[in-house]
Structures are given as structure tokens and as C-alpha cells.
Coordinates of N, CA, C and O in Angstrom, one line a residue:
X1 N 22.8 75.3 41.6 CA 22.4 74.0 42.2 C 22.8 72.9 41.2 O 22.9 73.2 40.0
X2 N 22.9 71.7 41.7 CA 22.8 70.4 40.8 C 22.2 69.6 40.9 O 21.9 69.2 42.1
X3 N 21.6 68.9 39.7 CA 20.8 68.2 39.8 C 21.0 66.9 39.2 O 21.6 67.2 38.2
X4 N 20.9 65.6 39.4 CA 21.0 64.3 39.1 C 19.6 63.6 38.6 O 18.9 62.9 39.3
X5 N 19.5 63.9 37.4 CA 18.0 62.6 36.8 C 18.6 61.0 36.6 O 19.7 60.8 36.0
X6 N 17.9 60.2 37.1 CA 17.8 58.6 36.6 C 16.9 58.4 35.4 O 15.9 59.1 35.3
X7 N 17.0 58.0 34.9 CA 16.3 57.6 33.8 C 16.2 56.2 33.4 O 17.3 56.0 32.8
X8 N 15.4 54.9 33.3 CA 15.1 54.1 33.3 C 13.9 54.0 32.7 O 13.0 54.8 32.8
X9 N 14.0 52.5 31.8 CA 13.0 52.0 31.1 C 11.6 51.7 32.0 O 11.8 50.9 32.9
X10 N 10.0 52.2 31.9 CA 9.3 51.5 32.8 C 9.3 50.0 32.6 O 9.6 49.3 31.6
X11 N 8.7 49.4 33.9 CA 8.5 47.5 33.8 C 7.8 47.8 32.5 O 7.2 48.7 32.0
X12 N 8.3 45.8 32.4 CA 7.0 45.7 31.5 C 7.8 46.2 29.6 O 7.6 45.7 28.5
X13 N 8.7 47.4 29.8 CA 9.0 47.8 28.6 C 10.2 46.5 27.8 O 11.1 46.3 28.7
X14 N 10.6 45.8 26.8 CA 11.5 45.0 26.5 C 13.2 46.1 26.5 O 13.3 47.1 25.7
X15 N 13.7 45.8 27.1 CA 15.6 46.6 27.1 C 16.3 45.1 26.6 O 16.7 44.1 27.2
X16 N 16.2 45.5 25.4 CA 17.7 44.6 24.7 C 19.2 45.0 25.1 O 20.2 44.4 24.8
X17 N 19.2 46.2 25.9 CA 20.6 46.2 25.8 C 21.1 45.6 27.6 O 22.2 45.4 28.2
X18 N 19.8 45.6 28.0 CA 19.6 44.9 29.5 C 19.9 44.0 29.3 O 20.8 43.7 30.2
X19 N 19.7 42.8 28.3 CA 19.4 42.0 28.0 C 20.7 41.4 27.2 O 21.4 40.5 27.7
X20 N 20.9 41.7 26.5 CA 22.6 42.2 26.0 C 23.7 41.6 26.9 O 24.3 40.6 26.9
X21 N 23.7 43.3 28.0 CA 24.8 42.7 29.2 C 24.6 41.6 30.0 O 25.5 41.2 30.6
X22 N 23.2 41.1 30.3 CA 23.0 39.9 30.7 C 23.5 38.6 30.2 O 24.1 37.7 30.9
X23 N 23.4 38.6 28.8 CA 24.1 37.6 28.0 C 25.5 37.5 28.4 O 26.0 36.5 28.9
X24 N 26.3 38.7 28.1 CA 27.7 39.1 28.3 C 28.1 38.6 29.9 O 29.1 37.9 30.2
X25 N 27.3 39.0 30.7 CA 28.3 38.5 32.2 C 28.0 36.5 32.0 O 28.7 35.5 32.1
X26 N 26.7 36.6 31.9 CA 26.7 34.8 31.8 C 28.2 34.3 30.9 O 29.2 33.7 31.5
X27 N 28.1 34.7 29.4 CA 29.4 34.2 29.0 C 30.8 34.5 29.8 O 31.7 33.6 29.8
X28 N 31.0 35.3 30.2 CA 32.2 35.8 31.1 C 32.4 35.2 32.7 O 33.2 35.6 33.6
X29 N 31.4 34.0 32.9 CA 31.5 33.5 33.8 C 30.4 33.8 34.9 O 30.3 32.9 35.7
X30 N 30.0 34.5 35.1 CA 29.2 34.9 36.2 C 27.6 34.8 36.1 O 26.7 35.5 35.7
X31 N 27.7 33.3 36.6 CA 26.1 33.0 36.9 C 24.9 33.6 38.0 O 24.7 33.8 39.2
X32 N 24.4 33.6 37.2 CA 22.8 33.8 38.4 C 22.5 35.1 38.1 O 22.0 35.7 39.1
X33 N 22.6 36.0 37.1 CA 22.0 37.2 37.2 C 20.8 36.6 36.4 O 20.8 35.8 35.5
X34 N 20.1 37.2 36.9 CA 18.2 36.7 36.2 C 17.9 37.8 35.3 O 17.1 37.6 34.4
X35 N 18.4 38.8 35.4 CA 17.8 40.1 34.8 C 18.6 41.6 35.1 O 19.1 42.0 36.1
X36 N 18.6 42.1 33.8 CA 19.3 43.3 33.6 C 18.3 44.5 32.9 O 17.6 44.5 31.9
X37 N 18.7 45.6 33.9 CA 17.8 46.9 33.3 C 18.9 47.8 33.3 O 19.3 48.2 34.4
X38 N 19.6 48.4 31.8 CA 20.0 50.0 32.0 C 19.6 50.9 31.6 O 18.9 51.0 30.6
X39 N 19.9 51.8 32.1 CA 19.7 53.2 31.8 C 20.6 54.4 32.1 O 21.8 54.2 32.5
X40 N 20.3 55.4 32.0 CA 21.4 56.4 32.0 C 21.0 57.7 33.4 O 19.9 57.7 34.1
X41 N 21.9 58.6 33.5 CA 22.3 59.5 34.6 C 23.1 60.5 33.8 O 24.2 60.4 33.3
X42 N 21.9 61.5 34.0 CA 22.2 62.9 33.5 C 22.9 64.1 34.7 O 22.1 64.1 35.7
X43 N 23.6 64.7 35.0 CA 24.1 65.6 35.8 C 23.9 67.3 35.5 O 24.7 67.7 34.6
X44 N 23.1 68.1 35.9 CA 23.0 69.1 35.2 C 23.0 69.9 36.3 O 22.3 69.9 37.2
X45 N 24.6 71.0 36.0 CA 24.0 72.9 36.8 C 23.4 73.7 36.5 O 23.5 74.4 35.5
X46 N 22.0 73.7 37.9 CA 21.5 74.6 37.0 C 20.9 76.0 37.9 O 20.7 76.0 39.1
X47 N 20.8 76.6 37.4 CA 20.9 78.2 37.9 C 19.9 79.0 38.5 O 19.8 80.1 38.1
X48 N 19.0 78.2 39.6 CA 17.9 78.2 40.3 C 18.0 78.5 41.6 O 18.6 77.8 42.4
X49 N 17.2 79.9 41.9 CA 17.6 80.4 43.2 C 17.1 79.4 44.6 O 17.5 79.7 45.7
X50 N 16.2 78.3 44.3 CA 15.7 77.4 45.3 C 15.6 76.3 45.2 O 15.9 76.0 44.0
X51 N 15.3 75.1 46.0 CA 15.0 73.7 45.7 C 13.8 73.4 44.9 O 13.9 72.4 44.2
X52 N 12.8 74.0 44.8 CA 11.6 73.7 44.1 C 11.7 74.7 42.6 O 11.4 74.2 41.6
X53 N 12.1 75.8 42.7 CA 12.4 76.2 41.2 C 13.7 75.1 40.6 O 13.3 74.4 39.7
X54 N 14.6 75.0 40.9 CA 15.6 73.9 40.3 C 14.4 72.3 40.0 O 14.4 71.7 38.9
X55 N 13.8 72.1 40.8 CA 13.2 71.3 40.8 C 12.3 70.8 39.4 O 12.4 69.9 38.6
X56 N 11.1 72.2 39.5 CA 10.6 72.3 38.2 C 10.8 72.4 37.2 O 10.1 72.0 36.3
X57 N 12.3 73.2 37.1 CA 13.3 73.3 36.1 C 13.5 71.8 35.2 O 13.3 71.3 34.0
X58 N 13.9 71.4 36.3 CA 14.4 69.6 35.3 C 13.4 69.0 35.5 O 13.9 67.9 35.4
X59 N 11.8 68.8 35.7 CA 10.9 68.1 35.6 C 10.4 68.6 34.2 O 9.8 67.9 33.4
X60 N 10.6 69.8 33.9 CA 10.3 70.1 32.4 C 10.9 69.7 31.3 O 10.5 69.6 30.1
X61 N 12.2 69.5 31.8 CA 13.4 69.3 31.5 C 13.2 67.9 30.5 O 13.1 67.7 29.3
X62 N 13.2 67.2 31.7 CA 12.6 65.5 31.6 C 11.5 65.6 30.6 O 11.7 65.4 29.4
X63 N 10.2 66.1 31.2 CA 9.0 65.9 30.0 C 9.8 66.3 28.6 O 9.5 65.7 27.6
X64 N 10.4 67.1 28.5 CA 10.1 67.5 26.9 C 11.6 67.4 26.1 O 11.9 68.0 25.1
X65 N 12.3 66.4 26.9 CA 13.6 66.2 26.3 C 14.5 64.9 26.8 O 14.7 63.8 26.2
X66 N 14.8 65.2 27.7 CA 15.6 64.1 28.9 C 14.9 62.7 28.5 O 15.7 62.1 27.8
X67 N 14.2 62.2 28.6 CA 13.4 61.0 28.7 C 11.9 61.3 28.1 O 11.1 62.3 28.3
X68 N 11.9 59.9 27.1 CA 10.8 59.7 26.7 C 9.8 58.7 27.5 O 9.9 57.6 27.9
X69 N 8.7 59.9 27.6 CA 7.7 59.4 29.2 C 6.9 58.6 28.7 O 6.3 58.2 29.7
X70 N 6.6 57.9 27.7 CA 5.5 56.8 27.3 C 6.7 55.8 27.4 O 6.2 54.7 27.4
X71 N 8.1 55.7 27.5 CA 8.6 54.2 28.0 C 9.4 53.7 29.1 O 9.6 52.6 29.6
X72 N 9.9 55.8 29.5 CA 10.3 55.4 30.4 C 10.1 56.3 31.7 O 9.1 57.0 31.7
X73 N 10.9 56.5 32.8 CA 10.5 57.1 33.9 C 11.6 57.2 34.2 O 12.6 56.6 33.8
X74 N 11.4 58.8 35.5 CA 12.6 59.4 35.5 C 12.9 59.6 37.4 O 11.9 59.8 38.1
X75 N 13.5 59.5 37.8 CA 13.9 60.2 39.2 C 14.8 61.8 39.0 O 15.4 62.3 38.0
X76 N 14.3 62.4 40.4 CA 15.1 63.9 40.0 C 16.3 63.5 41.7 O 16.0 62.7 42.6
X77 N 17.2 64.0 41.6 CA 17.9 64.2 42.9 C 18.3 65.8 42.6 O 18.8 66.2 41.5
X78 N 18.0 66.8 43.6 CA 18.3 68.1 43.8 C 19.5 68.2 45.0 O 19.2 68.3 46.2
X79 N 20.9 68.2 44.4 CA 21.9 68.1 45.5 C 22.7 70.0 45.8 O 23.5 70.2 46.7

């Protein structure tokens, strides 16, 4: 199976690098963006005979590696 985590800063957290590319499109011409959040997208196969075993798989995944859960938060997609 594969699996697709989002990973994003929670609100409220400061992202300088959000903040960064924000700067960068204003200079480059392109007004009106108010606000920038990034983050990253992990893609993992993983070798789970069902949707809820693959599932639990990368929710452990996430807690104890993937994303640090005191800043940020994660989405799972099971494709």
C-alpha cells in the first residue's frame, strides 16, 4: 500500500520560511498574498495487509518520527 502524510506547522506556530517565500513572491512582483504556510509531503510503501493496519502503521510513524506533534500536525492519505 501507499501512503501520503501532510505535515504542517499548527496555527498560531511562527514559519519563517512561510514567511520567507512570502517576502520572495512580493519582491518578484506578485501582490496580495497575505500569508504563507509550508510544509512538506512524505510518500511511503508500506507493507500492510489492510487499510487500518497501513493506517496505524504511519500514525506511529508520524508520532515518533515524521512530525514533531507539539508544533505541528499531520494528515495521513492511504492510497
Amino acid at each position: 500500500m501507499k501512503a501520503r502524510v501532510h505535515v504542517m506547522l499548527k496555527d498560531g506556530v511562527l514559519d519563517p520560511q512561510g514567511e520567507a517565500v512570502r517576502h520572495a513572491l512580493g519582491a518578484l512582483g506578485f501582490e496580495g498574498v497575505g500569508g504563507v504556510r509550508q510544509g512538506k509531503v512524505i510518500d511511503l510503501d508500506i507493507e500492510a495487509t489492510d487499510r487500518p493496519e497501513a493506517e496505524a502503521q504511519v500514525r506511529e510513524m508520524c508520532e515518533k518520527l515524521l512530525a514533531n506533534t507539539v508544533i505541528e500536525r499531520y494528515d495521513i492519505e492511504i492510497v
